[in-house]
Amino acid sequence: MDLNAEIAATVDYLGSPTAMDCLAASPYWPKWHSPWWHMLLLHEMGETHLIPAPTIRAFIAAMNATPIKIFPIHPSEFPDGGDPYRDTACHCQLGNVYRVLDAWGIDVEAELPWVKPWFTTYQMADGGLNCDDSAYLVHDECPSSMVGTIAAFEALTLKSHAPRRDDERRFLDRAADFMIGRQLIAGSTSQHNAAERDAAPHWRLPCFPRFYHYDVIRGLTALTLWAERTGQKLPAAAVAPAVEHINQAFPDGTIRLGRRCCEGHGTILRLPDGSWDHQHHQAESFPLLDAVSAVGTTSPFLSREWAATQRRLMDLIL
């Protein structure tokens, strides 16, 4: 897959005044054609080092300018007049931010000291997390989310974090138990998060890039890295449904994309006068994203990931 032209266009964009202006306004919005999504796609491709240094510095400054550095759950935690889209972050975003910056070579704990404690703070009773703030107000069930958990789990599994504090190790072990309990393929059994149960069949369809989305290859990769880096073994029954599905769907190990997870999403937009339009607008794509995400095409990135995950599985299964 020759992506030289598309990669060059993304790197040029990231170094442009347009990207700097966009980051000054928001480190996240709009989807998908803004600096953060270009950065995250390069990272998922294994090309994090191509992100220009000034862009990284501008992104860190934009993240630190986030007005509300907690995940507001109760109305009293959100100030009057605040922007619910732009004034705070979510677990998915921060997990991915940590991974990208760490891979680039940033000491994330020093530069964004408020991010890492976020994950342990918002872990739910079953070990998962949920980017839906209302889920934390439910008391008769635990509506945690695989999608809301995966990026934070990946972030705290990074090699550069070892040795880990006791609270981080507890977070990882509980999150791993949560994923094992779901066998990597099952959605929430809760009433509050019934939408995830409906979405779970789509997790069997590989997607790239994932951004903050989930598929079973991503789950297997994260769980095997956790086991490898913490010296754990994995129960065969916990991973068998996911492994068997992938082997049956892709017997030669070549992964083809089954869905385009970034299709059909909406976004807010910044207007020429600097204000933000919170109406639903179609998210805009960009050439590199189009080139690597077409349904039915072979993904060299996922094929390499699956091959590495299979090798780890051979050493980790009980």
PDB file of C-alpha atoms in Angstrom:
ATOM      1  CA  MET A   1       0.000   0.000   0.000  1.00  0.00           C
ATOM      2  CA  ASP A   2       1.715   3.166  -1.219  1.00  0.00           C
ATOM      3  CA  LEU A   3       0.628   5.961   1.086  1.00  0.00           C
ATOM      4  CA  ASN A   4       3.562   8.338   0.648  1.00  0.00           C
ATOM      5  CA  ALA A   5       1.519  11.148  -0.885  1.00  0.00           C
ATOM      6  CA  GLU A   6      -1.272  10.914   1.689  1.00  0.00           C
ATOM      7  CA  ILE A   7       1.178  10.746   4.605  1.00  0.00           C
ATOM      8  CA  ALA A   8       3.067  13.747   3.265  1.00  0.00           C
ATOM      9  CA  ALA A   9      -0.171  15.708   2.971  1.00  0.00           C
ATOM     10  CA  THR A  10      -1.080  14.933   6.577  1.00  0.00           C
ATOM     11  CA  VAL A  11       2.381  15.886   7.868  1.00  0.00           C
ATOM     12  CA  ASP A  12       2.267  19.132   5.865  1.00  0.00           C
ATOM     13  CA  TYR A  13      -1.145  19.908   7.280  1.00  0.00           C
ATOM     14  CA  LEU A  14       0.023  19.263  10.847  1.00  0.00           C
ATOM     15  CA  GLY A  15       2.837  21.766  10.403  1.00  0.00           C
ATOM     16  CA  SER A  16       0.628  24.423   8.828  1.00  0.00           C
ATOM     17  CA  PRO A  17      -0.696  27.673  10.355  1.00  0.00           C
ATOM     18  CA  THR A  18      -4.189  26.260   9.787  1.00  0.00           C
ATOM     19  CA  ALA A  19      -3.465  23.342  12.127  1.00  0.00           C
ATOM     20  CA  MET A  20      -1.933  25.644  14.738  1.00  0.00           C
ATOM     21  CA  ASP A  21      -4.991  27.876  14.639  1.00  0.00           C
ATOM     22  CA  CYS A  22      -7.248  24.835  14.954  1.00  0.00           C
ATOM     23  CA  LEU A  23      -5.328  23.548  17.992  1.00  0.00           C
ATOM     24  CA  ALA A  24      -5.512  26.936  19.672  1.00  0.00           C
ATOM     25  CA  ALA A  25      -9.298  26.698  19.409  1.00  0.00           C
ATOM     26  CA  SER A  26      -9.660  23.018  20.410  1.00  0.00           C
ATOM     27  CA  PRO A  27      -7.398  19.989  20.857  1.00  0.00           C
ATOM     28  CA  TYR A  28     -10.230  17.689  19.715  1.00  0.00           C
ATOM     29  CA  TRP A  29     -12.833  19.316  17.465  1.00  0.00           C
ATOM     30  CA  PRO A  30     -13.947  19.120  14.741  1.00  0.00           C
ATOM     31  CA  LYS A  31     -14.084  15.484  13.637  1.00  0.00           C
ATOM     32  CA  TRP A  32     -12.287  14.127  11.690  1.00  0.00           C
ATOM     33  CA  HIS A  33     -10.290  16.692   9.775  1.00  0.00           C
ATOM     34  CA  SER A  34      -8.473  18.494  12.582  1.00  0.00           C
ATOM     35  CA  PRO A  35      -4.949  18.014  13.981  1.00  0.00           C
ATOM     36  CA  TRP A  36      -5.809  15.512  16.694  1.00  0.00           C
ATOM     37  CA  TRP A  37      -7.297  12.981  14.288  1.00  0.00           C
ATOM     38  CA  HIS A  38      -4.383  13.293  11.871  1.00  0.00           C
ATOM     39  CA  MET A  39      -2.004  12.747  14.803  1.00  0.00           C
ATOM     40  CA  LEU A  40      -3.926   9.749  16.097  1.00  0.00           C
ATOM     41  CA  LEU A  41      -4.064   8.140  12.658  1.00  0.00           C
ATOM     42  CA  LEU A  42      -0.301   8.498  12.202  1.00  0.00           C
ATOM     43  CA  HIS A  43       0.149   6.882  15.610  1.00  0.00           C
ATOM     44  CA  GLU A  44      -2.083   3.938  14.747  1.00  0.00           C
ATOM     45  CA  MET A  45      -0.055   3.457  11.584  1.00  0.00           C
ATOM     46  CA  GLY A  46       3.168   3.318  13.617  1.00  0.00           C
ATOM     47  CA  GLU A  47       4.301   6.709  12.316  1.00  0.00           C
ATOM     48  CA  THR A  48       4.022   8.793  15.488  1.00  0.00           C
ATOM     49  CA  HIS A  49       7.519  10.184  14.940  1.00  0.00           C
ATOM     50  CA  LEU A  50       6.303  12.050  11.844  1.00  0.00           C
ATOM     51  CA  ILE A  51       4.175  14.432  13.940  1.00  0.00           C
ATOM     52  CA  PRO A  52       6.056  17.766  13.885  1.00  0.00           C
ATOM     53  CA  ALA A  53       7.482  18.913  17.217  1.00  0.00           C
ATOM     54  CA  PRO A  54       5.724  22.336  17.124  1.00  0.00           C
ATOM     55  CA  THR A  55       2.421  20.520  16.636  1.00  0.00           C
ATOM     56  CA  ILE A  56       3.087  18.316  19.662  1.00  0.00           C
ATOM     57  CA  ARG A  57       3.906  21.374  21.779  1.00  0.00           C
ATOM     58  CA  ALA A  58       0.784  23.199  20.578  1.00  0.00           C
ATOM     59  CA  PHE A  59      -1.330  20.142  21.284  1.00  0.00           C
ATOM     60  CA  ILE A  60      -0.007  19.832  24.857  1.00  0.00           C
ATOM     61  CA  ALA A  61      -0.733  23.529  25.435  1.00  0.00           C
ATOM     62  CA  ALA A  62      -4.260  23.068  24.095  1.00  0.00           C
ATOM     63  CA  MET A  63      -4.842  20.060  26.348  1.00  0.00           C
ATOM     64  CA  ASN A  64      -3.613  21.952  29.404  1.00  0.00           C
ATOM     65  CA  ALA A  65      -5.970  24.794  28.486  1.00  0.00           C
ATOM     66  CA  THR A  66      -8.951  22.449  28.961  1.00  0.00           C
ATOM     67  CA  PRO A  67     -11.033  24.418  31.487  1.00  0.00           C
ATOM     68  CA  ILE A  68     -12.513  21.467  33.426  1.00  0.00           C
ATOM     69  CA  LYS A  69      -9.916  18.841  34.244  1.00  0.00           C
ATOM     70  CA  ILE A  70     -12.377  16.367  35.732  1.00  0.00           C
ATOM     71  CA  PHE A  71     -15.155  14.268  34.218  1.00  0.00           C
ATOM     72  CA  PRO A  72     -18.264  16.095  35.452  1.00  0.00           C
ATOM     73  CA  ILE A  73     -20.855  13.660  36.750  1.00  0.00           C
ATOM     74  CA  HIS A  74     -23.033  15.797  39.018  1.00  0.00           C
ATOM     75  CA  PRO A  75     -24.525  19.088  37.752  1.00  0.00           C
ATOM     76  CA  SER A  76     -22.646  20.962  40.466  1.00  0.00           C
ATOM     77  CA  GLU A  77     -19.349  19.893  38.892  1.00  0.00           C
ATOM     78  CA  PHE A  78     -20.054  21.747  35.651  1.00  0.00           C
ATOM     79  CA  PRO A  79     -19.909  25.556  35.817  1.00  0.00           C
ATOM     80  CA  ASP A  80     -22.706  27.720  34.498  1.00  0.00           C
ATOM     81  CA  GLY A  81     -22.057  28.744  30.923  1.00  0.00           C
ATOM     82  CA  GLY A  82     -19.583  25.929  30.286  1.00  0.00           C
ATOM     83  CA  ASP A  83     -19.415  24.186  26.937  1.00  0.00           C
ATOM     84  CA  PRO A  84     -20.168  20.467  27.433  1.00  0.00           C
ATOM     85  CA  TYR A  85     -18.388  19.614  24.169  1.00  0.00           C
ATOM     86  CA  ARG A  86     -15.182  21.610  24.499  1.00  0.00           C
ATOM     87  CA  ASP A  87     -14.568  22.363  28.175  1.00  0.00           C
ATOM     88  CA  THR A  88     -13.759  18.865  29.400  1.00  0.00           C
ATOM     89  CA  ALA A  89     -12.424  15.556  28.087  1.00  0.00           C
ATOM     90  CA  CYS A  90     -13.494  11.914  28.192  1.00  0.00           C
ATOM     91  CA  HIS A  91     -11.772   8.622  29.029  1.00  0.00           C
ATOM     92  CA  CYS A  92     -11.393   7.552  25.383  1.00  0.00           C
ATOM     93  CA  GLN A  93      -9.766  10.813  24.394  1.00  0.00           C
ATOM     94  CA  LEU A  94      -7.317  10.894  27.284  1.00  0.00           C
ATOM     95  CA  GLY A  95      -6.299   7.261  26.918  1.00  0.00           C
ATOM     96  CA  ASN A  96      -5.396   7.904  23.299  1.00  0.00           C
ATOM     97  CA  VAL A  97      -3.711  11.218  24.112  1.00  0.00           C
ATOM     98  CA  TYR A  98      -1.493   9.450  26.636  1.00  0.00           C
ATOM     99  CA  ARG A  99      -0.491   6.774  24.123  1.00  0.00           C
ATOM    100  CA  VAL A 100       0.305   9.214  21.308  1.00  0.00           C
ATOM    101  CA  LEU A 101       2.359  11.576  23.442  1.00  0.00           C
ATOM    102  CA  ASP A 102       4.194   8.734  25.176  1.00  0.00           C
ATOM    103  CA  ALA A 103       5.087   7.186  21.820  1.00  0.00           C
ATOM    104  CA  TRP A 104       6.369  10.534  20.552  1.00  0.00           C
ATOM    105  CA  GLY A 105       8.678  10.772  23.579  1.00  0.00           C
ATOM    106  CA  ILE A 106       6.787  13.114  25.894  1.00  0.00           C
ATOM    107  CA  ASP A 107       6.897  12.645  29.681  1.00  0.00           C
ATOM    108  CA  VAL A 108       3.123  12.777  29.957  1.00  0.00           C
ATOM    109  CA  GLU A 109       3.042  12.756  33.750  1.00  0.00           C
ATOM    110  CA  ALA A 110       5.253  15.843  33.811  1.00  0.00           C
ATOM    111  CA  GLU A 111       3.528  17.705  30.969  1.00  0.00           C
ATOM    112  CA  LEU A 112      -0.101  16.698  31.626  1.00  0.00           C
ATOM    113  CA  PRO A 113      -0.106  15.677  35.311  1.00  0.00           C
ATOM    114  CA  TRP A 114      -3.906  15.665  35.510  1.00  0.00           C
ATOM    115  CA  VAL A 115      -4.390  12.939  32.881  1.00  0.00           C
ATOM    116  CA  LYS A 116      -3.041   9.731  34.426  1.00  0.00           C
ATOM    117  CA  PRO A 117      -4.976   9.995  37.747  1.00  0.00           C
ATOM    118  CA  TRP A 118      -8.162  10.443  35.683  1.00  0.00           C
ATOM    119  CA  PHE A 119      -8.273   6.748  34.760  1.00  0.00           C
ATOM    120  CA  THR A 120      -8.195   5.353  38.296  1.00  0.00           C
ATOM    121  CA  THR A 121     -10.626   8.028  39.498  1.00  0.00           C
ATOM    122  CA  TYR A 122     -13.397   7.008  37.089  1.00  0.00           C
ATOM    123  CA  GLN A 123     -13.057   3.230  37.119  1.00  0.00           C
ATOM    124  CA  MET A 124     -16.434   1.630  37.860  1.00  0.00           C
ATOM    125  CA  ALA A 125     -17.255  -1.207  40.248  1.00  0.00           C
ATOM    126  CA  ASP A 126     -16.708  -3.965  37.653  1.00  0.00           C
ATOM    127  CA  GLY A 127     -13.392  -2.544  36.428  1.00  0.00           C
ATOM    128  CA  GLY A 128     -14.719  -0.741  33.347  1.00  0.00           C
ATOM    129  CA  LEU A 129     -15.317   2.911  32.577  1.00  0.00           C
ATOM    130  CA  ASN A 130     -17.995   4.770  30.649  1.00  0.00           C
ATOM    131  CA  CYS A 131     -17.778   8.078  28.767  1.00  0.00           C
ATOM    132  CA  ASP A 132     -21.508   8.606  29.418  1.00  0.00           C
ATOM    133  CA  ASP A 133     -21.557  10.711  32.583  1.00  0.00           C
ATOM    134  CA  SER A 134     -25.101   9.585  33.446  1.00  0.00           C
ATOM    135  CA  ALA A 135     -23.843   5.988  33.795  1.00  0.00           C
ATOM    136  CA  TYR A 136     -22.128   7.007  37.025  1.00  0.00           C
ATOM    137  CA  LEU A 137     -25.453   8.018  38.547  1.00  0.00           C
ATOM    138  CA  VAL A 138     -26.952   4.523  38.114  1.00  0.00           C
ATOM    139  CA  HIS A 139     -26.983   2.583  41.386  1.00  0.00           C
ATOM    140  CA  ASP A 140     -28.879  -0.652  40.701  1.00  0.00           C
ATOM    141  CA  GLU A 141     -26.532  -1.933  37.962  1.00  0.00           C
ATOM    142  CA  CYS A 142     -23.075  -1.237  36.552  1.00  0.00           C
ATOM    143  CA  PRO A 143     -23.381   0.092  32.977  1.00  0.00           C
ATOM    144  CA  SER A 144     -19.688   0.111  32.123  1.00  0.00           C
ATOM    145  CA  SER A 145     -18.487   0.216  28.537  1.00  0.00           C
ATOM    146  CA  MET A 146     -15.879  -1.738  26.602  1.00  0.00           C
ATOM    147  CA  VAL A 147     -15.470   1.247  24.299  1.00  0.00           C
ATOM    148  CA  GLY A 148     -15.016   3.576  27.259  1.00  0.00           C
ATOM    149  CA  THR A 149     -12.457   1.275  28.872  1.00  0.00           C
ATOM    150  CA  ILE A 150     -10.113   0.177  26.103  1.00  0.00           C
ATOM    151  CA  ALA A 151      -8.038   3.340  25.573  1.00  0.00           C
ATOM    152  CA  ALA A 152      -7.429   3.914  29.282  1.00  0.00           C
ATOM    153  CA  PHE A 153      -6.469   0.251  29.684  1.00  0.00           C
ATOM    154  CA  GLU A 154      -4.024   0.575  26.778  1.00  0.00           C
ATOM    155  CA  ALA A 155      -2.528   3.742  28.234  1.00  0.00           C
ATOM    156  CA  LEU A 156      -1.720   2.265  31.632  1.00  0.00           C
ATOM    157  CA  THR A 157      -0.347  -0.904  30.028  1.00  0.00           C
ATOM    158  CA  LEU A 158       2.474   1.016  28.319  1.00  0.00           C
ATOM    159  CA  LYS A 159       5.936  -0.344  29.068  1.00  0.00           C
ATOM    160  CA  SER A 160       7.243   3.074  30.026  1.00  0.00           C
ATOM    161  CA  HIS A 161       4.999   3.107  33.098  1.00  0.00           C
ATOM    162  CA  ALA A 162       6.721   0.190  34.858  1.00  0.00           C
ATOM    163  CA  PRO A 163       7.177  -0.103  37.768  1.00  0.00           C
ATOM    164  CA  ARG A 164       3.587   0.915  38.438  1.00  0.00           C
ATOM    165  CA  ARG A 165       2.023   2.339  41.569  1.00  0.00           C
ATOM    166  CA  ASP A 166      -0.329   0.090  43.512  1.00  0.00           C
ATOM    167  CA  ASP A 167      -3.406   2.025  42.351  1.00  0.00           C
ATOM    168  CA  GLU A 168      -2.364   1.697  38.717  1.00  0.00           C
ATOM    169  CA  ARG A 169      -1.748  -2.026  39.049  1.00  0.00           C
ATOM    170  CA  ARG A 170      -5.150  -2.448  40.696  1.00  0.00           C
ATOM    171  CA  PHE A 171      -6.720  -0.472  37.855  1.00  0.00           C
ATOM    172  CA  LEU A 172      -5.095  -2.700  35.239  1.00  0.00           C
ATOM    173  CA  ASP A 173      -5.959  -5.962  36.953  1.00  0.00           C
ATOM    174  CA  ARG A 174      -9.577  -4.931  37.484  1.00  0.00           C
ATOM    175  CA  ALA A 175      -9.906  -3.653  33.906  1.00  0.00           C
ATOM    176  CA  ALA A 176      -8.391  -6.903  32.623  1.00  0.00           C
ATOM    177  CA  ASP A 177     -10.891  -8.892  34.694  1.00  0.00           C
ATOM    178  CA  PHE A 178     -13.666  -6.782  33.188  1.00  0.00           C
ATOM    179  CA  MET A 179     -12.499  -7.559  29.647  1.00  0.00           C
ATOM    180  CA  ILE A 180     -11.974 -11.239  30.440  1.00  0.00           C
ATOM    181  CA  GLY A 181     -15.471 -11.401  31.893  1.00  0.00           C
ATOM    182  CA  ARG A 182     -16.848 -10.003  28.641  1.00  0.00           C
ATOM    183  CA  GLN A 183     -14.736 -12.514  26.635  1.00  0.00           C
ATOM    184  CA  LEU A 184     -13.769  -9.449  24.582  1.00  0.00           C
ATOM    185  CA  ILE A 185     -16.956  -9.751  22.518  1.00  0.00           C
ATOM    186  CA  ALA A 186     -19.951  -9.190  24.810  1.00  0.00           C
ATOM    187  CA  GLY A 187     -21.723  -5.893  25.307  1.00  0.00           C
ATOM    188  CA  SER A 188     -23.137  -4.634  28.578  1.00  0.00           C
ATOM    189  CA  THR A 189     -25.942  -6.629  30.201  1.00  0.00           C
ATOM    190  CA  SER A 190     -27.254  -3.455  31.833  1.00  0.00           C
ATOM    191  CA  GLN A 191     -30.460  -1.679  30.928  1.00  0.00           C
ATOM    192  CA  HIS A 192     -28.760   1.718  30.959  1.00  0.00           C
ATOM    193  CA  ASN A 193     -26.134   0.673  28.405  1.00  0.00           C
ATOM    194  CA  ALA A 194     -28.330  -1.504  26.196  1.00  0.00           C
ATOM    195  CA  ALA A 195     -27.020   0.388  23.159  1.00  0.00           C
ATOM    196  CA  GLU A 196     -23.626  -1.233  23.631  1.00  0.00           C
ATOM    197  CA  ARG A 197     -25.212  -4.675  23.664  1.00  0.00           C
ATOM    198  CA  ASP A 198     -26.806  -3.842  20.317  1.00  0.00           C
ATOM    199  CA  ALA A 199     -23.480  -2.576  18.952  1.00  0.00           C
ATOM    200  CA  ALA A 200     -21.369  -5.528  20.155  1.00  0.00           C
ATOM    201  CA  PRO A 201     -21.876  -7.735  17.039  1.00  0.00           C
ATOM    202  CA  HIS A 202     -20.086  -5.057  15.020  1.00  0.00           C
ATOM    203  CA  TRP A 203     -16.948  -5.543  17.164  1.00  0.00           C
ATOM    204  CA  ARG A 204     -16.297  -8.727  15.181  1.00  0.00           C
ATOM    205  CA  LEU A 205     -15.793  -6.580  12.076  1.00  0.00           C
ATOM    206  CA  PRO A 206     -12.241  -5.177  12.051  1.00  0.00           C
ATOM    207  CA  CYS A 207     -11.879  -1.448  11.520  1.00  0.00           C
ATOM    208  CA  PHE A 208      -8.956   0.887  10.940  1.00  0.00           C
ATOM    209  CA  PRO A 209      -8.221   3.345  12.255  1.00  0.00           C
ATOM    210  CA  ARG A 210     -10.033   2.657  15.502  1.00  0.00           C
ATOM    211  CA  PHE A 211      -9.696   6.161  16.946  1.00  0.00           C
ATOM    212  CA  TYR A 212     -11.828   5.602  20.086  1.00  0.00           C
ATOM    213  CA  HIS A 213     -13.754   2.641  18.648  1.00  0.00           C
ATOM    214  CA  TYR A 214     -13.386  -1.033  19.544  1.00  0.00           C
ATOM    215  CA  ASP A 215     -12.996  -4.319  17.722  1.00  0.00           C
ATOM    216  CA  VAL A 216     -11.969  -7.759  18.971  1.00  0.00           C
ATOM    217  CA  ILE A 217      -8.453  -7.517  17.539  1.00  0.00           C
ATOM    218  CA  ARG A 218      -7.897  -4.342  19.541  1.00  0.00           C
ATOM    219  CA  GLY A 219      -9.216  -6.089  22.642  1.00  0.00           C
ATOM    220  CA  LEU A 220      -6.988  -9.125  22.148  1.00  0.00           C
ATOM    221  CA  THR A 221      -3.941  -6.972  21.540  1.00  0.00           C
ATOM    222  CA  ALA A 222      -4.528  -4.937  24.684  1.00  0.00           C
ATOM    223  CA  LEU A 223      -5.241  -7.962  26.870  1.00  0.00           C
ATOM    224  CA  THR A 224      -2.196  -9.927  25.677  1.00  0.00           C
ATOM    225  CA  LEU A 225       0.070  -6.906  26.198  1.00  0.00           C
ATOM    226  CA  TRP A 226      -1.290  -6.542  29.731  1.00  0.00           C
ATOM    227  CA  ALA A 227      -0.615 -10.222  30.440  1.00  0.00           C
ATOM    228  CA  GLU A 228       2.873 -10.070  28.955  1.00  0.00           C
ATOM    229  CA  ARG A 229       3.897  -6.906  30.764  1.00  0.00           C
ATOM    230  CA  THR A 230       2.465  -7.918  34.142  1.00  0.00           C
ATOM    231  CA  GLY A 231       3.490 -11.581  34.088  1.00  0.00           C
ATOM    232  CA  GLN A 232      -0.082 -12.895  33.985  1.00  0.00           C
ATOM    233  CA  LYS A 233      -1.621 -15.849  32.160  1.00  0.00           C
ATOM    234  CA  LEU A 234      -4.883 -15.707  30.218  1.00  0.00           C
ATOM    235  CA  PRO A 235      -7.704 -18.238  30.663  1.00  0.00           C
ATOM    236  CA  ALA A 236      -8.212 -19.956  27.305  1.00  0.00           C
ATOM    237  CA  ALA A 237     -11.991 -19.746  27.682  1.00  0.00           C
ATOM    238  CA  ALA A 238     -11.813 -15.961  28.014  1.00  0.00           C
ATOM    239  CA  VAL A 239     -10.139 -15.372  24.664  1.00  0.00           C
ATOM    240  CA  ALA A 240     -11.322 -18.407  22.693  1.00  0.00           C
ATOM    241  CA  PRO A 241     -14.482 -16.837  21.168  1.00  0.00           C
ATOM    242  CA  ALA A 242     -12.544 -13.860  19.827  1.00  0.00           C
ATOM    243  CA  VAL A 243      -9.594 -15.931  18.594  1.00  0.00           C
ATOM    244  CA  GLU A 244     -11.817 -18.522  16.930  1.00  0.00           C
ATOM    245  CA  HIS A 245     -13.831 -15.818  15.189  1.00  0.00           C
ATOM    246  CA  ILE A 246     -10.726 -14.112  13.772  1.00  0.00           C
ATOM    247  CA  ASN A 247      -9.177 -17.410  12.669  1.00  0.00           C
ATOM    248  CA  GLN A 248     -12.382 -18.436  10.915  1.00  0.00           C
ATOM    249  CA  ALA A 249     -12.894 -15.059   9.274  1.00  0.00           C
ATOM    250  CA  PHE A 250      -9.248 -14.635   8.222  1.00  0.00           C
ATOM    251  CA  PRO A 251      -7.668 -18.103   8.040  1.00  0.00           C
ATOM    252  CA  ASP A 252      -4.590 -16.810   6.230  1.00  0.00           C
ATOM    253  CA  GLY A 253      -4.000 -14.111   8.860  1.00  0.00           C
ATOM    254  CA  THR A 254      -4.616 -11.311   6.386  1.00  0.00           C
ATOM    255  CA  ILE A 255      -7.101  -8.910   7.961  1.00  0.00           C
ATOM    256  CA  ARG A 256      -9.645  -7.179   5.742  1.00  0.00           C
ATOM    257  CA  LEU A 257     -11.673  -4.253   6.974  1.00  0.00           C
ATOM    258  CA  GLY A 258     -15.287  -5.039   7.758  1.00  0.00           C
ATOM    259  CA  ARG A 259     -16.535  -1.575   8.613  1.00  0.00           C
ATOM    260  CA  ARG A 260     -15.569   2.067   8.554  1.00  0.00           C
ATOM    261  CA  CYS A 261     -16.121   3.118  12.138  1.00  0.00           C
ATOM    262  CA  CYS A 262     -15.691   6.810  11.378  1.00  0.00           C
ATOM    263  CA  GLU A 263     -18.522   6.760   8.837  1.00  0.00           C
ATOM    264  CA  GLY A 264     -21.671   8.731   9.574  1.00  0.00           C
ATOM    265  CA  HIS A 265     -20.447  10.638  12.618  1.00  0.00           C
ATOM    266  CA  GLY A 266     -21.425  14.197  13.366  1.00  0.00           C
ATOM    267  CA  THR A 267     -19.370  17.054  14.711  1.00  0.00           C
ATOM    268  CA  ILE A 268     -19.583  20.586  16.013  1.00  0.00           C
ATOM    269  CA  LEU A 269     -17.934  23.275  13.879  1.00  0.00           C
ATOM    270  CA  ARG A 270     -16.052  26.494  14.537  1.00  0.00           C
ATOM    271  CA  LEU A 271     -17.533  29.436  12.637  1.00  0.00           C
ATOM    272  CA  PRO A 272     -15.487  32.176  10.913  1.00  0.00           C
ATOM    273  CA  ASP A 273     -16.103  34.548  13.828  1.00  0.00           C
ATOM    274  CA  GLY A 274     -14.539  32.047  16.253  1.00  0.00           C
ATOM    275  CA  SER A 275     -17.800  30.874  17.834  1.00  0.00           C
ATOM    276  CA  TRP A 276     -18.919  27.254  17.710  1.00  0.00           C
ATOM    277  CA  ASP A 277     -21.982  25.818  16.022  1.00  0.00           C
ATOM    278  CA  HIS A 278     -23.279  22.950  18.162  1.00  0.00           C
ATOM    279  CA  GLN A 279     -25.704  21.700  15.561  1.00  0.00           C
ATOM    280  CA  HIS A 280     -25.055  18.280  14.031  1.00  0.00           C
ATOM    281  CA  HIS A 281     -22.761  18.531  11.015  1.00  0.00           C
ATOM    282  CA  GLN A 282     -21.337  15.680   8.966  1.00  0.00           C
ATOM    283  CA  ALA A 283     -17.773  14.928  10.044  1.00  0.00           C
ATOM    284  CA  GLU A 284     -15.216  15.639   7.327  1.00  0.00           C
ATOM    285  CA  SER A 285     -12.656  13.059   6.216  1.00  0.00           C
ATOM    286  CA  PHE A 286      -9.175  13.581   4.720  1.00  0.00           C
ATOM    287  CA  PRO A 287      -7.106  11.698   2.115  1.00  0.00           C
ATOM    288  CA  LEU A 288      -5.001   9.534   4.441  1.00  0.00           C
ATOM    289  CA  LEU A 289      -8.076   8.492   6.410  1.00  0.00           C
ATOM    290  CA  ASP A 290      -9.897   7.565   3.209  1.00  0.00           C
ATOM    291  CA  ALA A 291      -6.908   5.598   1.933  1.00  0.00           C
ATOM    292  CA  VAL A 292      -6.559   3.316   4.982  1.00  0.00           C
ATOM    293  CA  SER A 293     -10.189   2.788   5.971  1.00  0.00           C
ATOM    294  CA  ALA A 294     -11.993   1.442   2.897  1.00  0.00           C
ATOM    295  CA  VAL A 295     -14.244  -1.509   3.719  1.00  0.00           C
ATOM    296  CA  GLY A 296     -13.154  -4.773   2.117  1.00  0.00           C
ATOM    297  CA  THR A 297      -9.526  -3.776   1.665  1.00  0.00           C
ATOM    298  CA  THR A 298      -6.603  -5.575   3.280  1.00  0.00           C
ATOM    299  CA  SER A 299      -5.134  -3.692   6.235  1.00  0.00           C
ATOM    300  CA  PRO A 300      -1.368  -4.192   6.577  1.00  0.00           C
ATOM    301  CA  PHE A 301      -1.556  -2.489   9.967  1.00  0.00           C
ATOM    302  CA  LEU A 302      -4.131  -4.875  11.429  1.00  0.00           C
ATOM    303  CA  SER A 303      -2.516  -7.887   9.775  1.00  0.00           C
ATOM    304  CA  ARG A 304       0.804  -7.070  11.486  1.00  0.00           C
ATOM    305  CA  GLU A 305      -0.965  -6.430  14.765  1.00  0.00           C
ATOM    306  CA  TRP A 306      -2.815  -9.747  14.595  1.00  0.00           C
ATOM    307  CA  ALA A 307       0.380 -11.657  13.782  1.00  0.00           C
ATOM    308  CA  ALA A 308       2.117 -10.156  16.830  1.00  0.00           C
ATOM    309  CA  THR A 309      -0.889 -10.854  19.047  1.00  0.00           C
ATOM    310  CA  GLN A 310      -0.989 -14.493  17.920  1.00  0.00           C
ATOM    311  CA  ARG A 311       2.664 -14.912  18.873  1.00  0.00           C
ATOM    312  CA  ARG A 312       1.995 -13.538  22.343  1.00  0.00           C
ATOM    313  CA  LEU A 313      -1.053 -15.741  22.788  1.00  0.00           C
ATOM    314  CA  MET A 314       1.047 -18.874  22.380  1.00  0.00           C
ATOM    315  CA  ASP A 315       3.018 -17.964  25.514  1.00  0.00           C
ATOM    316  CA  LEU A 316       0.181 -16.587  27.610  1.00  0.00           C
ATOM    317  CA  ILE A 317      -2.708 -19.056  27.469  1.00  0.00           C
ATOM    318  CA  LEU A 318      -3.313 -21.162  30.572  1.00  0.00           C
TER     319      LEU A 318
END
